[in-house]
Structures are given as C-alpha cells and as structure tokens.
XYZ file of C-alpha atoms in Angstrom:
159
model
C -43.511 -13.213 2.801
C -40.555 -13.251 5.016
C -39.007 -10.753 5.979
C -35.718 -9.678 6.351
C -33.539 -8.809 9.820
C -32.467 -5.516 9.688
C -29.011 -4.759 11.631
C -27.798 -1.649 11.325
C -23.415 -1.729 12.629
C -21.961 1.389 14.525
C -18.286 2.577 14.495
C -17.255 4.012 17.953
C -15.785 7.471 17.027
C -12.802 6.868 18.748
C -12.433 3.790 16.474
C -13.238 4.974 13.220
C -10.700 8.196 14.064
C -7.911 5.335 14.231
C -9.229 3.225 11.218
C -8.991 6.463 9.003
C -5.700 7.979 10.743
C -4.208 4.533 9.656
C -5.186 4.106 6.237
C -3.420 7.959 5.746
C 0.126 6.565 6.834
C -0.800 3.861 3.804
C -1.030 6.681 2.065
C 0.696 8.958 3.290
C 3.515 6.474 2.258
C 2.597 5.465 -0.734
C 2.948 8.973 -2.527
C 6.473 9.279 0.271
C 8.019 7.267 -2.636
C 10.308 9.254 -4.506
C 10.947 8.392 -8.269
C 14.560 6.500 -8.087
C 17.203 7.131 -11.595
C 20.338 6.160 -11.957
C 22.742 6.638 -14.934
C 24.617 3.815 -17.333
C 28.361 3.860 -16.386
C 29.367 2.345 -20.066
C 27.869 1.133 -22.558
C 25.667 -1.134 -20.712
C 23.440 -3.349 -22.752
C 20.115 -3.657 -22.447
C 18.268 -7.085 -22.160
C 14.189 -8.360 -22.213
C 14.602 -10.721 -19.207
C 16.957 -10.249 -16.299
C 19.488 -12.914 -17.689
C 23.158 -12.915 -19.430
C 21.158 -14.661 -21.807
C 18.412 -12.595 -22.425
C 18.108 -11.627 -25.373
C 19.442 -8.576 -25.920
C 17.505 -5.619 -26.747
C 19.768 -2.414 -28.006
C 22.594 -0.156 -25.442
C 23.177 2.431 -23.356
C 24.590 5.606 -24.188
C 27.696 6.193 -21.340
C 25.918 8.552 -19.049
C 21.965 8.195 -20.335
C 19.539 8.425 -17.273
C 17.132 5.321 -16.405
C 14.458 5.167 -13.765
C 14.798 1.749 -11.619
C 11.930 -0.094 -11.780
C 11.979 -3.135 -9.266
C 15.041 -4.490 -8.287
C 15.365 -8.362 -8.930
C 18.870 -9.860 -7.256
C 22.069 -8.485 -9.575
C 19.379 -7.266 -11.889
C 17.946 -3.956 -12.232
C 14.628 -3.400 -13.830
C 14.340 0.115 -16.216
C 11.995 2.904 -18.157
C 14.252 4.450 -20.244
C 14.321 8.295 -22.038
C 11.370 6.846 -24.431
C 9.847 5.070 -21.571
C 9.732 1.152 -22.309
C 10.928 -1.148 -19.742
C 14.310 -3.637 -20.067
C 16.123 -5.345 -16.909
C 20.316 -4.181 -17.116
C 22.787 -5.460 -15.208
C 22.885 -4.437 -11.107
C 27.036 -3.794 -12.162
C 26.481 -1.599 -14.683
C 24.558 1.614 -13.288
C 25.973 4.082 -11.453
C 24.388 7.145 -8.823
C 26.095 10.142 -10.726
C 22.520 11.951 -12.042
C 21.982 12.893 -15.694
C 19.509 13.848 -17.347
C 18.933 14.124 -20.897
C 17.750 16.893 -23.496
C 14.387 15.802 -24.408
C 13.514 19.416 -25.982
C 14.955 19.879 -29.177
C 16.817 22.950 -28.078
C 17.228 23.676 -23.975
C 19.087 27.089 -24.014
C 20.228 26.733 -20.658
C 21.152 30.206 -19.219
C 23.751 31.502 -16.260
C 20.709 31.996 -13.853
C 17.014 30.486 -13.356
C 14.929 32.496 -15.045
C 13.409 33.420 -18.431
C 15.383 36.410 -18.900
C 18.622 35.691 -17.856
C 21.113 35.329 -20.108
C 22.424 32.543 -22.046
C 25.024 29.371 -20.531
C 24.843 27.293 -23.806
C 22.904 25.087 -25.867
C 22.340 21.276 -25.474
C 20.101 19.298 -27.922
C 17.535 16.546 -28.293
C 18.910 13.703 -26.807
C 22.480 15.756 -25.190
C 22.903 14.141 -21.791
C 24.091 16.793 -18.800
C 24.980 16.015 -15.655
C 22.708 17.229 -12.778
C 23.864 18.958 -10.407
C 21.534 20.538 -8.391
C 17.123 18.997 -8.437
C 14.926 21.035 -9.866
C 13.309 24.248 -7.613
C 11.141 26.192 -8.871
C 11.318 24.619 -13.147
C 14.879 24.615 -13.138
C 17.508 22.381 -12.675
C 21.725 23.249 -12.817
C 23.018 21.145 -14.519
C 26.754 20.718 -16.585
C 27.859 20.028 -20.139
C 30.208 17.280 -20.614
C 32.699 19.670 -21.388
C 32.486 22.213 -18.381
C 30.398 24.807 -19.354
C 27.282 25.144 -16.309
C 24.051 26.713 -16.154
C 20.140 25.873 -15.467
C 17.511 24.603 -17.412
C 14.131 24.406 -17.521
C 13.448 20.934 -15.980
C 10.318 20.194 -18.815
C 13.133 20.000 -21.545
C 14.155 17.235 -19.880
C 14.751 13.720 -18.061
C 15.258 12.463 -15.439
C 14.655 14.557 -13.151
C-alpha cells in the first residue's frame, strides 16, 4: 500500500489579513461603480451593431433615458427602458438626465410624501426631466410643460 504525504499550508496572520483586505478593496470598487444614464438628444436611430451599416432596429423618442453598458469607439451599447440592448452613436446622446414613467399612472406630488397634494399626473411612457436623484424613494422631476414635483422611484425607469 502506498502512503501519501499530507502537507499543511500555514498562513501567517498578517499575510492573511492583507489578502482579505485586497479582496475587500476589489469587491468594494466593483460595488461602488454607479450605473450611468444618458438621454436621446433627438430622434435617435438604434442599431444592432456598432456601425452605420448595422441593421436599424428602431428610433428612440427625444429625451428617452438609456443605460450606458459599454463604449466602443464612437458607439455606445445601451439598455433601453424595456430592457433591450442595442447600439447608438455616442454623439446622439446627451448628459441631460431623464426618467420614463413605467406605471400606468404616476401621481407626481408637491412634496415627497404619499399624503402631499398632487402636482400633476403622468401616464406610462411619458418622459420627465430628472431634477434631483431619488432619495427616500422619491425623485424630483419636471414635465415638458413646466410642472414640477416628486414621483415615486418605483414608478419610473432611469434612476
């Protein structure tokens, strides 16, 4: 019968602490990355590939928010409000932050509270300008007609 030799790996406590700290730093930097949103500047053509010759899929309405997934040359791979992935020329996007209503009807209120008076209502697919990011479940928005208020973060996409 052949005997196998057992070896035990002993790690110095200081070295182990350093390794765990490095892993934590890597995990923390990944978790700290923010989602980047942009909006369509005009009527923006969305393509299947990052090329002017790429198959055109559809057009985004002006102001539609998109999530930036990756950049490649002058092209940006984006996720649209329905979850689809496609390519857009980078020059067709702007930094203006918008959200799109996903609820059938969102009541935009004067204060960030359920009991606050309504400012206006917005129906599904209405694009709103984002004035302040969501805090405590409410985002401050402005309608194209100038009405402002707070919408529940759960009723819009693009935050």
